[in-house]
Short mmCIF file of C-alpha atoms in Angstrom, two decimals:
data_model
loop_
_atom_site.label_atom_id
_atom_site.label_comp_id
_atom_site.label_asym_id
_atom_site.label_seq_id
_atom_site.Cartn_x
_atom_site.Cartn_y
_atom_site.Cartn_z
CA MET L 150 13.78 -33.42 10.69
CA MET L 151 16.64 -35.42 12.23
CA ASN L 152 17.16 -37.28 8.98
CA ALA L 153 17.27 -34.12 6.92
CA VAL L 154 20.70 -33.17 8.23
CA VAL L 155 23.65 -35.24 7.06
CA LYS L 156 26.87 -35.23 9.07
CA PRO L 157 29.37 -32.98 7.34
CA PRO L 158 32.67 -34.41 6.20
CA ARG L 159 34.26 -31.01 6.77
CA PRO L 160 35.24 -29.32 10.04
CA LYS L 161 32.41 -27.68 11.92
CA LEU L 162 31.68 -24.03 11.17
CA ARG L 163 32.37 -21.63 13.99
CA VAL L 164 29.45 -19.39 14.94
CA ALA L 165 29.48 -16.39 17.28
CA THR L 166 26.37 -14.60 18.55
CA THR L 167 25.76 -11.52 20.65
CA SER L 168 23.00 -9.19 21.76
CA LEU L 169 23.75 -5.46 21.57
CA ALA L 170 20.85 -3.03 22.09
CA GLY L 171 18.43 -5.94 22.09
CA CYS L 172 16.32 -7.79 24.64
CA PHE L 173 17.74 -11.30 24.07
CA GLY L 174 14.38 -12.18 22.54
CA CYS L 175 16.11 -13.16 19.31
CA HIS L 176 18.45 -15.43 21.28
CA MET L 177 15.38 -16.99 22.89
CA SER L 178 14.11 -17.52 19.37
CA ILE L 179 17.38 -19.23 18.44
CA LEU L 180 16.67 -21.59 21.34
CA ASP L 181 13.17 -21.99 19.88
CA ILE L 182 14.58 -24.17 17.12
CA ASP L 183 14.25 -26.72 19.93
CA GLU L 184 15.62 -30.22 19.36
CA ARG L 185 17.03 -29.11 16.02
CA LEU L 186 19.74 -27.43 18.13
CA ILE L 187 21.23 -30.92 18.38
CA ASP L 188 21.25 -31.18 14.58
CA LEU L 189 22.75 -27.70 14.41
CA LEU L 190 25.55 -28.68 16.79
CA GLU L 191 26.51 -31.43 14.34
CA LEU L 192 27.25 -28.66 11.85
CA VAL L 193 28.56 -25.78 13.96
CA GLU L 194 30.39 -25.03 17.16
CA PHE L 195 29.86 -21.83 19.11
CA ASP L 196 32.53 -19.22 19.69
CA ARG L 197 31.59 -16.07 21.63
CA SER L 198 27.93 -16.34 22.56
CA PRO L 199 25.70 -16.10 25.63
CA LEU L 200 25.54 -19.90 25.26
CA THR L 201 29.29 -20.31 25.86
CA ASP L 202 30.09 -17.18 27.90
CA ILE L 203 33.29 -16.70 25.82
CA LYS L 204 34.10 -12.99 26.19
CA HIS L 205 35.75 -12.18 22.87
CA CYS L 206 35.09 -13.31 19.34
CA GLY L 207 37.80 -15.34 17.58
CA PRO L 208 37.94 -16.13 13.86
CA CYS L 209 34.47 -17.36 12.87
CA ASP L 210 32.52 -18.38 9.80
CA ILE L 211 29.22 -16.86 10.89
CA GLY L 212 28.45 -14.00 13.27
CA ILE L 213 24.89 -13.36 14.42
CA ILE L 214 24.07 -9.93 15.84
CA GLU L 215 20.91 -9.17 17.77
CA GLY L 216 20.04 -5.58 18.63
CA GLY L 217 21.05 -2.18 17.32
CA ILE L 218 23.79 0.18 18.45
CA CYS L 219 22.95 2.35 21.48
CA ASN L 220 26.34 2.84 23.20
CA SER L 221 30.10 2.87 22.65
CA GLU L 222 30.58 -0.73 23.75
CA ASN L 223 28.07 -1.89 21.12
CA VAL L 224 30.25 -0.26 18.46
CA HIS L 225 33.40 -2.05 19.68
CA VAL L 226 31.68 -5.44 19.88
CA LEU L 227 30.14 -5.03 16.44
CA ARG L 228 33.50 -4.11 14.91
CA GLU L 229 35.13 -7.10 16.63
CA PHE L 230 32.50 -9.36 15.08
CA ARG L 231 32.98 -7.82 11.64
CA ALA L 232 36.74 -8.23 11.88
CA ASN L 233 36.45 -11.89 12.86
CA CYS L 234 33.37 -13.22 11.04
CA LYS L 235 33.36 -14.11 7.36
CA THR L 236 29.58 -13.75 7.22
CA LEU L 237 27.70 -11.35 9.47
CA ILE L 238 23.95 -11.67 9.99
CA ALA L 239 21.64 -9.03 11.49
CA ILE L 240 18.89 -10.83 13.36
CA GLY L 241 15.66 -9.18 14.48
CA ALA L 242 13.98 -5.80 14.13
CA CYS L 243 16.44 -3.90 16.37
CA ALA L 244 19.53 -4.97 14.41
CA VAL L 245 17.69 -4.31 11.14
CA ASN L 246 16.22 -0.84 11.80
CA GLY L 247 17.00 0.09 15.42
CA GLY L 248 13.68 -1.29 16.64
CA LEU L 249 12.13 -0.27 19.91
CA PRO L 250 15.28 1.38 21.40
CA ALA L 251 15.45 3.66 18.34
CA GLN L 252 12.10 5.13 19.30
CA ARG L 253 14.09 7.40 21.61
CA ASN L 254 15.82 8.92 18.59
CA HIS L 255 13.56 11.97 18.36
CA LEU L 256 14.25 12.80 22.02
CA ASP L 257 17.25 14.60 23.50
CA LEU L 258 19.56 12.13 25.29
CA GLN L 259 20.26 14.34 28.28
CA GLU L 260 16.58 15.06 28.77
CA ILE L 261 15.84 11.33 28.74
CA LEU L 262 18.53 10.57 31.33
CA LEU L 263 17.40 13.44 33.57
CA GLU L 264 13.80 12.33 33.30
CA ILE L 265 14.65 8.74 34.23
CA TYR L 266 17.28 9.26 36.93
CA GLN L 267 16.50 12.65 38.49
CA ALA L 268 13.02 13.86 37.70
CA GLY L 269 11.20 10.56 37.44
CA PRO L 270 9.57 8.62 40.26
CA VAL L 271 12.88 7.71 41.91
CA ILE L 272 13.13 6.44 45.46
CA ASP L 273 15.64 8.88 46.91
CA LEU L 274 15.53 12.25 45.20
CA ASP L 275 18.39 13.66 47.32
CA HIS L 276 20.91 11.13 46.02
CA ALA L 277 19.47 10.66 42.55
CA ARG L 278 21.93 11.23 39.72
CA ILE L 279 22.68 9.96 36.25
CA PRO L 280 24.91 6.84 36.55
CA ASP L 281 28.48 7.85 35.70
CA ASP L 282 30.65 4.89 36.69
CA PRO L 283 33.62 4.79 34.27
CA GLU L 284 32.86 1.10 33.64
CA LEU L 285 29.57 2.04 32.04
CA PRO L 286 29.71 2.50 28.26
CA LEU L 287 28.57 5.94 27.14
CA PRO L 288 25.20 6.03 25.43
CA LEU L 289 25.12 7.37 21.88
CA ASP L 290 22.87 10.32 21.11
CA LYS L 291 20.96 8.15 18.62
CA VAL L 292 20.33 4.41 18.29
CA HIS L 293 21.47 3.02 14.95
CA PRO L 294 20.80 -0.19 13.03
CA ILE L 295 24.01 -2.19 12.62
CA HIS L 296 24.22 -1.81 8.83
CA GLU L 297 24.98 1.89 9.42
CA ILE L 298 28.21 0.93 11.27
CA VAL L 299 29.65 -2.11 9.44
CA ARG L 300 28.85 -4.09 6.30
CA ILE L 301 26.19 -6.72 6.96
CA ASP L 302 25.84 -9.76 4.71
CA TYR L 303 22.35 -10.97 5.61
CA PHE L 304 19.28 -9.74 7.45
CA ILE L 305 16.58 -11.75 9.21
CA PRO L 306 13.75 -9.37 10.20
CA GLY L 307 11.16 -10.13 12.86
CA CYS L 308 10.47 -9.30 16.48
CA PRO L 309 11.74 -11.88 16.97
CA PRO L 310 12.10 -13.97 13.83
CA SER L 311 10.52 -17.37 14.49
CA GLY L 312 12.63 -20.40 15.36
CA ASP L 313 11.54 -21.84 12.01
CA ALA L 314 12.77 -18.75 10.15
CA ILE L 315 16.13 -18.93 11.94
CA TRP L 316 16.41 -22.64 11.21
CA THR L 317 15.53 -22.16 7.53
CA PHE L 318 18.03 -19.35 7.20
CA LEU L 319 20.95 -21.01 8.98
CA THR L 320 20.58 -24.41 7.34
CA GLU L 321 20.35 -22.83 3.87
CA LEU L 322 23.42 -20.71 4.59
CA ILE L 323 25.42 -23.61 6.04
CA ALA L 324 24.47 -25.73 3.01
CA GLY L 325 26.12 -23.11 0.84
CA ARG L 326 22.93 -21.68 -0.69
CA THR L 327 21.78 -18.06 -0.70
CA PRO L 328 19.22 -18.08 2.12
CA SER L 329 15.70 -16.85 1.56
CA LEU L 330 12.58 -17.17 3.68
CA PRO L 331 9.22 -18.50 2.50
CA TYR L 332 6.37 -15.95 2.70
CA SER L 333 4.98 -17.44 5.91
CA GLN L 334 8.31 -16.99 7.72
CA LEU L 335 9.04 -13.40 6.64
CA HIS L 336 7.65 -11.05 9.28
CA PHE L 337 8.56 -7.59 10.53
CA ASP L 338 6.73 -8.14 13.82
CA MET I 178 -18.94 -9.43 -26.85
CA SER I 179 -15.76 -10.53 -28.48
CA GLN I 180 -12.55 -9.84 -26.58
CA SER I 181 -10.28 -11.07 -29.36
CA PHE I 182 -7.78 -8.81 -31.01
CA THR I 183 -9.15 -7.08 -34.08
CA PRO I 184 -7.45 -4.36 -36.07
CA ILE I 185 -9.01 -0.99 -35.43
CA GLY I 186 -11.82 -0.09 -37.81
CA GLN I 187 -12.32 -3.58 -39.18
CA GLU I 188 -15.98 -4.44 -39.26
CA MET I 189 -17.12 -7.55 -37.43
CA PRO I 190 -20.60 -9.08 -37.58
CA GLY I 191 -22.49 -8.53 -34.34
CA LEU I 192 -20.33 -5.66 -33.20
CA ASP I 193 -20.96 -2.04 -33.97
CA GLN I 194 -18.15 0.34 -34.72
CA TRP I 195 -18.03 1.48 -31.08
CA ASP I 196 -17.32 -2.04 -29.87
CA VAL I 197 -14.67 -2.60 -32.47
CA ARG I 198 -12.99 0.65 -31.64
CA HIS I 199 -13.31 0.32 -27.88
CA MET I 200 -12.86 -3.31 -26.97
CA SER I 201 -10.53 -4.70 -29.50
CA GLN I 202 -7.31 -2.93 -28.69
CA SER I 203 -4.58 -4.57 -26.69
CA PHE I 204 -1.00 -4.28 -25.49
CA THR I 205 1.44 -6.82 -24.14
CA LEU I 206 2.30 -7.06 -20.45
CA ASP I 207 5.26 -9.31 -19.70
CA GLY I 208 4.49 -11.01 -23.00
CA ALA I 209 0.78 -11.58 -22.29
CA GLU I 210 -1.91 -9.94 -24.44
CA VAL I 211 -3.97 -7.46 -22.36
CA PRO I 212 -7.14 -5.91 -23.88
CA PHE I 213 -8.18 -2.41 -22.85
CA THR I 214 -10.75 0.27 -23.46
CA PRO I 215 -9.44 3.70 -24.42
CA GLY I 216 -9.03 5.88 -21.34
CA GLN I 217 -8.01 2.99 -19.12
CA SER I 218 -4.60 3.14 -17.51
CA ILE I 219 -2.13 0.31 -17.90
CA LEU I 220 -2.72 -0.61 -14.26
CA GLU I 221 -6.52 -0.74 -14.66
CA ALA I 222 -6.37 -2.78 -17.84
CA ALA I 223 -3.95 -5.20 -16.18
CA ARG I 224 -6.27 -5.56 -13.17
CA ASN I 225 -9.24 -6.32 -15.41
CA ALA I 226 -7.12 -8.96 -17.09
CA GLY I 227 -6.26 -10.47 -13.70
CA ILE I 228 -2.68 -9.23 -13.54
CA TYR I 229 -1.64 -7.45 -10.36
CA ILE I 230 0.72 -4.50 -10.56
CA PRO I 231 1.89 -3.44 -7.06
CA HIS I 232 0.58 -0.06 -5.88
CA LEU I 233 0.13 1.99 -2.71
CA CYS I 234 -1.33 5.40 -3.56
CA TRP I 235 -3.66 4.10 -6.25
CA HIS I 236 -7.19 3.14 -5.15
CA PRO I 237 -10.07 1.88 -7.33
CA ASP I 238 -12.42 4.59 -6.01
CA PHE I 239 -10.16 7.50 -6.95
CA PRO I 240 -8.41 8.92 -10.01
CA ALA I 241 -4.74 8.11 -10.40
CA HIS I 242 -2.42 10.01 -8.09
CA GLY I 243 0.97 8.81 -9.29
CA SER I 244 2.91 9.73 -6.17
CA CYS I 245 4.20 6.45 -4.74
CA LYS I 246 5.62 5.25 -8.05
CA LEU I 247 5.38 1.64 -6.85
CA CYS I 248 3.31 0.76 -9.92
CA VAL I 249 6.30 1.64 -12.12
CA VAL I 250 6.50 -0.37 -15.34
CA LYS I 251 8.74 -0.20 -18.36
CA VAL I 252 6.93 0.90 -21.52
CA ASN I 253 8.92 0.74 -24.72
CA GLY I 254 12.10 1.34 -22.72
CA ARG I 255 10.79 4.13 -20.48
CA HIS I 256 9.93 3.83 -16.78
CA VAL I 257 6.42 5.19 -16.13
CA SER I 258 3.73 4.98 -13.43
CA SER I 259 1.25 2.45 -14.78
CA CYS I 260 -1.63 4.06 -12.83
CA ALA I 261 -1.14 7.36 -14.63
CA THR I 262 -0.14 6.13 -18.09
CA PRO I 263 -2.99 5.44 -20.54
CA ALA I 264 -2.96 2.04 -22.14
CA ALA I 265 -2.17 2.24 -25.83
CA ALA I 266 -2.44 -0.30 -28.60
CA GLY I 267 0.65 -2.31 -29.29
CA ILE I 268 2.87 -1.02 -26.49
CA GLU I 269 5.20 -3.46 -24.77
CA VAL I 270 4.99 -3.29 -20.99
CA LYS I 271 7.39 -4.97 -18.58
CA SER I 272 6.24 -5.26 -14.97
CA ASN I 273 7.45 -8.43 -13.28
CA SER I 274 11.00 -8.20 -14.57
CA PRO I 275 14.11 -8.28 -12.33
CA GLU I 276 14.86 -4.66 -13.25
CA ILE I 277 11.40 -3.33 -12.35
CA ARG I 278 11.10 -5.48 -9.23
CA GLU I 279 14.45 -4.11 -8.05
CA GLU I 280 13.30 -0.55 -8.70
CA ARG I 281 10.15 -1.17 -6.65
CA LYS I 282 12.27 -2.63 -3.86
CA VAL I 283 14.38 0.53 -3.73
CA LEU I 284 11.23 2.70 -3.66
CA LEU I 285 9.86 0.67 -0.75
CA GLN I 286 13.16 0.83 1.14
CA MET I 287 13.22 4.60 0.72
CA LEU I 288 9.68 4.78 2.16
CA PHE I 289 10.82 2.72 5.13
CA VAL I 290 13.84 4.92 5.97
CA GLU I 291 11.96 8.18 5.43
CA GLY I 292 9.41 7.56 8.17
CA ASN I 293 9.42 5.72 11.49
CA HIS I 294 8.13 2.27 10.61
CA PHE I 295 8.43 0.15 13.74
CA CYS I 296 6.20 -2.77 12.81
CA PRO I 297 6.37 -4.65 16.13
CA SER I 298 4.58 -1.82 17.97
CA CYS I 299 2.18 -0.84 15.18
CA GLU I 300 -1.51 -1.72 15.37
CA LYS I 301 -1.70 -1.94 11.60
CA SER I 302 0.98 -4.62 11.40
CA GLY I 303 -0.28 -7.63 9.48
CA GLY I 304 -2.86 -5.51 7.68
CA CYS I 305 -0.49 -2.79 6.45
CA GLU I 306 -0.10 -2.40 2.71
CA LEU I 307 3.43 -0.99 2.94
CA GLN I 308 4.50 -3.97 5.03
CA ALA I 309 2.66 -6.36 2.71
CA GLN I 310 4.41 -4.89 -0.32
CA ALA I 311 7.73 -5.27 1.49
CA TYR I 312 6.98 -8.93 2.21
CA ASP I 313 5.99 -9.49 -1.39
CA HIS I 314 9.23 -7.88 -2.58
CA GLU I 315 11.28 -9.91 -0.07
CA ILE I 316 12.70 -6.84 1.64
CA MET I 317 14.91 -8.00 4.49
CA THR I 318 16.52 -4.63 5.31
CA PRO I 319 15.79 -0.93 4.81
CA HIS I 320 19.35 -0.80 3.40
CA TYR I 321 19.69 2.99 3.50
CA THR I 322 20.50 5.26 6.44
CA LEU I 323 17.38 5.80 8.51
CA PHE I 324 16.03 9.35 8.91
CA TYR I 325 14.23 8.91 12.25
CA PRO I 326 12.13 12.05 11.69
CA ASP I 327 10.40 13.72 14.63
CA ARG I 328 6.67 13.44 14.01
CA PRO I 329 4.54 13.81 17.17
CA VAL I 330 1.27 11.88 17.25
CA ASP I 331 -2.16 13.50 17.56
CA ALA I 332 -4.27 11.65 20.11
CA SER I 333 -6.71 14.53 20.65
CA HIS I 334 -9.73 12.92 18.99
CA PRO I 335 -11.84 10.68 21.24
CA ASP I 336 -12.17 7.91 18.66
CA LEU I 337 -9.28 8.33 16.24
CA LEU I 338 -5.50 8.36 16.63
CA LEU I 339 -3.11 9.96 14.17
CA ASP I 340 0.41 8.50 14.15
CA PHE I 341 2.19 10.59 11.54
CA ASN I 342 5.37 8.52 11.92
CA ARG I 343 4.03 6.03 9.40
CA CYS I 344 2.72 8.41 6.74
CA ILE I 345 3.79 7.65 3.17
CA PHE I 346 2.06 10.71 1.63
CA CYS I 347 -0.28 8.72 -0.62
CA GLU I 348 -2.94 11.40 0.00
CA LEU I 349 -5.73 8.82 0.09
CA CYS I 350 -7.11 10.42 3.28
CA VAL I 351 -6.74 13.88 1.72
CA ARG I 352 -8.65 12.79 -1.39
CA ALA I 353 -11.28 10.81 0.54
CA SER I 354 -11.98 13.65 2.95
CA ARG I 355 -12.19 16.24 0.17
CA ASP I 356 -13.91 14.27 -2.61
CA VAL I 357 -16.12 11.81 -0.71
CA ASP I 358 -16.71 13.18 2.78
CA GLY I 359 -16.71 16.80 1.60
CA LYS I 360 -14.81 17.91 4.71
CA SER I 361 -11.19 18.44 3.64
CA VAL I 362 -9.89 17.41 7.04
CA PHE I 363 -6.43 16.47 5.78
CA ALA I 364 -3.82 18.10 3.58
CA LEU I 365 -0.15 17.81 2.78
CA SER I 366 1.98 20.77 3.75
CA GLU I 367 5.40 21.95 2.54
CA ARG I 368 7.52 20.20 -0.06
CA GLY I 369 10.30 17.72 -0.57
CA ILE I 370 11.76 16.25 2.59
CA HIS I 371 9.70 18.68 4.69
CA LYS I 372 6.41 17.40 3.27
CA HIS I 373 4.03 16.23 5.98
CA LEU I 374 0.40 15.50 6.64
CA VAL I 375 -1.52 18.23 8.43
CA VAL I 376 -5.01 18.55 9.88
CA SER I 377 -7.10 21.43 8.60
CA SER I 378 -8.28 23.00 11.81
CA GLU I 379 -7.32 26.24 13.50
CA SER I 380 -5.48 24.37 16.25
CA GLY I 381 -4.12 21.72 13.90
CA ARG I 382 -5.67 19.04 16.11
CA LEU I 383 -7.95 16.33 14.82
CA ALA I 384 -10.35 16.82 17.74
CA ASP I 385 -11.18 20.27 16.38
CA THR I 386 -12.36 18.98 12.99
CA ASP I 387 -15.72 17.48 12.10
CA ILE I 388 -14.22 14.13 11.07
CA ASP I 389 -16.34 11.11 11.99
CA PRO I 390 -14.95 7.59 12.51
CA SER I 391 -17.32 6.36 9.77
CA ASP I 392 -15.92 8.83 7.21
CA LYS I 393 -14.15 7.37 4.21
CA ALA I 394 -11.05 9.32 5.19
CA ALA I 395 -10.93 7.57 8.55
CA ASN I 396 -10.98 4.15 6.93
CA ILE I 397 -8.75 4.40 3.91
CA CYS I 398 -5.20 4.71 5.28
CA PRO I 399 -3.07 1.92 3.75
CA VAL I 400 -0.58 2.17 6.62
CA GLY I 401 -0.91 2.84 10.35
CA VAL I 402 -1.48 6.59 10.46
CA ILE I 403 -5.25 6.89 10.93
CA LEU I 404 -6.23 4.36 13.57
CA HIS I 405 -9.46 3.72 15.42
CA LYS I 406 -8.97 3.83 19.15
CA ARG I 407 -9.76 0.79 21.31
CA GLN I 408 -9.54 -1.55 18.33
CA GLY I 409 -5.82 -2.27 18.24
CA PHE I 410 -4.55 -5.84 17.97
CA THR I 411 -8.06 -7.33 17.87
CA VAL I 412 -7.19 -9.67 15.02
CA PRO I 413 -4.80 -12.34 16.30
CA TYR I 414 -1.36 -12.87 14.83
CA GLY I 415 -1.67 -15.39 12.02
CA GLN I 416 -5.19 -14.31 11.00
CA ARG I 417 -4.42 -10.80 9.78
CA ALA I 418 -4.92 -9.79 6.16
CA TYR I 419 -1.42 -10.42 4.89
CA ASP I 420 -0.15 -13.05 7.35
CA GLU I 421 -0.58 -15.97 4.99
CA THR I 422 -1.54 -14.56 1.60
CA PRO I 423 0.55 -12.00 -0.28
CA ILE I 424 -1.11 -8.72 -1.25
CA SER I 425 -0.46 -9.57 -4.90
CA GLU I 426 -2.83 -12.52 -4.58
CA GLN I 427 -5.69 -10.56 -3.01
CA GLY I 428 -5.46 -7.14 -4.64
CA LEU I 429 -7.47 -7.85 -7.80
CA PRO I 430 -11.04 -6.64 -8.50
CA ASN I 431 -12.98 -9.70 -7.29
CA LYS I 432 -10.68 -10.18 -4.31
CA GLU I 433 -10.52 -6.61 -3.00
CA THR I 434 -10.31 -6.81 0.78
CA VAL I 435 -11.04 -3.19 1.62
#
């Protein structure tokens, strides 16, 4: 595998990643490309990402979004990525169709919050209330997949997509080809 | 018996007129010659010839239903359901063309946004025909705006679970229950976007019907609506029906998995 990647004569591509309404499982899967991360770092450098802890996205070649949109902050972050990234990729089931968080979509938001924070098995019922710190982003009434908010260039389904699928996809894209996954790497689960 | 193409009515030694009339007609499917017997649909004739046309609501044990439209083909310039269109001599059928494949992709994407298809938490994942068709058509995104309909599950039956979220309205359970089991446990109600699967009991609950887990209707769902309790996730990831082999490579007569 090490020999398959040739050092690029061009500057490294800048890549930003983030997890919105996701579980970071897709980021764990990015780490699952294992020692090929070293090959990848020959080709790219990371901008905003949990790997760098950079807080805002600068101009990038590739943006990778995990998770759907469940609150106002998600919307801002997604729009920042779209504004800065030439190519935006939705990674994982939640970014693609809302995933598990979207299974709250048939329920009323206020009823959910009341159930969790006031009616549920909380420790101190007298002081129980729905968190309302102004720092907290407001939840949206429905969870949305990211293609409903901004234009998305590519989608990698899976929960999470395998490290191999991510590797296939990224290396094809970086090589300038239209990425596609072999049958064995295309999964919705 | 000769399978070669013979003009209708021409006498051949060893064949009576019935054979000549009934086995010697053919049409072309993506350029290949496909023989058929009168009364066969394009889809059936193609299957007999070893050519798979994608389908969801069609089943070999039942008459054509023509509701999912996934088996769409182009016949002499018109788009028709191949399960419900009789084969006819000399017609030109296009199936595996970029245009038709794209149309099937759109149909599948519309099925995905219309229901709640969350594969990661579905027991049928890996063995689901809708998912398998999506894999085979390289669907990476539902593309359209998702509906997220509200469809409560029915867990009333001791042995069967109904998760209506995944229903694609193929009516295979409706047909199986009515025509094979003789019970008419299921039906579709209302029309258009309000169409949904219902249970034919006074309470509307599955527990109040006489359905049995061994009924054909309980074992025919191509997606994850009618599930057997206490059997979820028994087949490990990687060994499920469509993990390694596309549905198009196992959906022909001698390879039928169900």
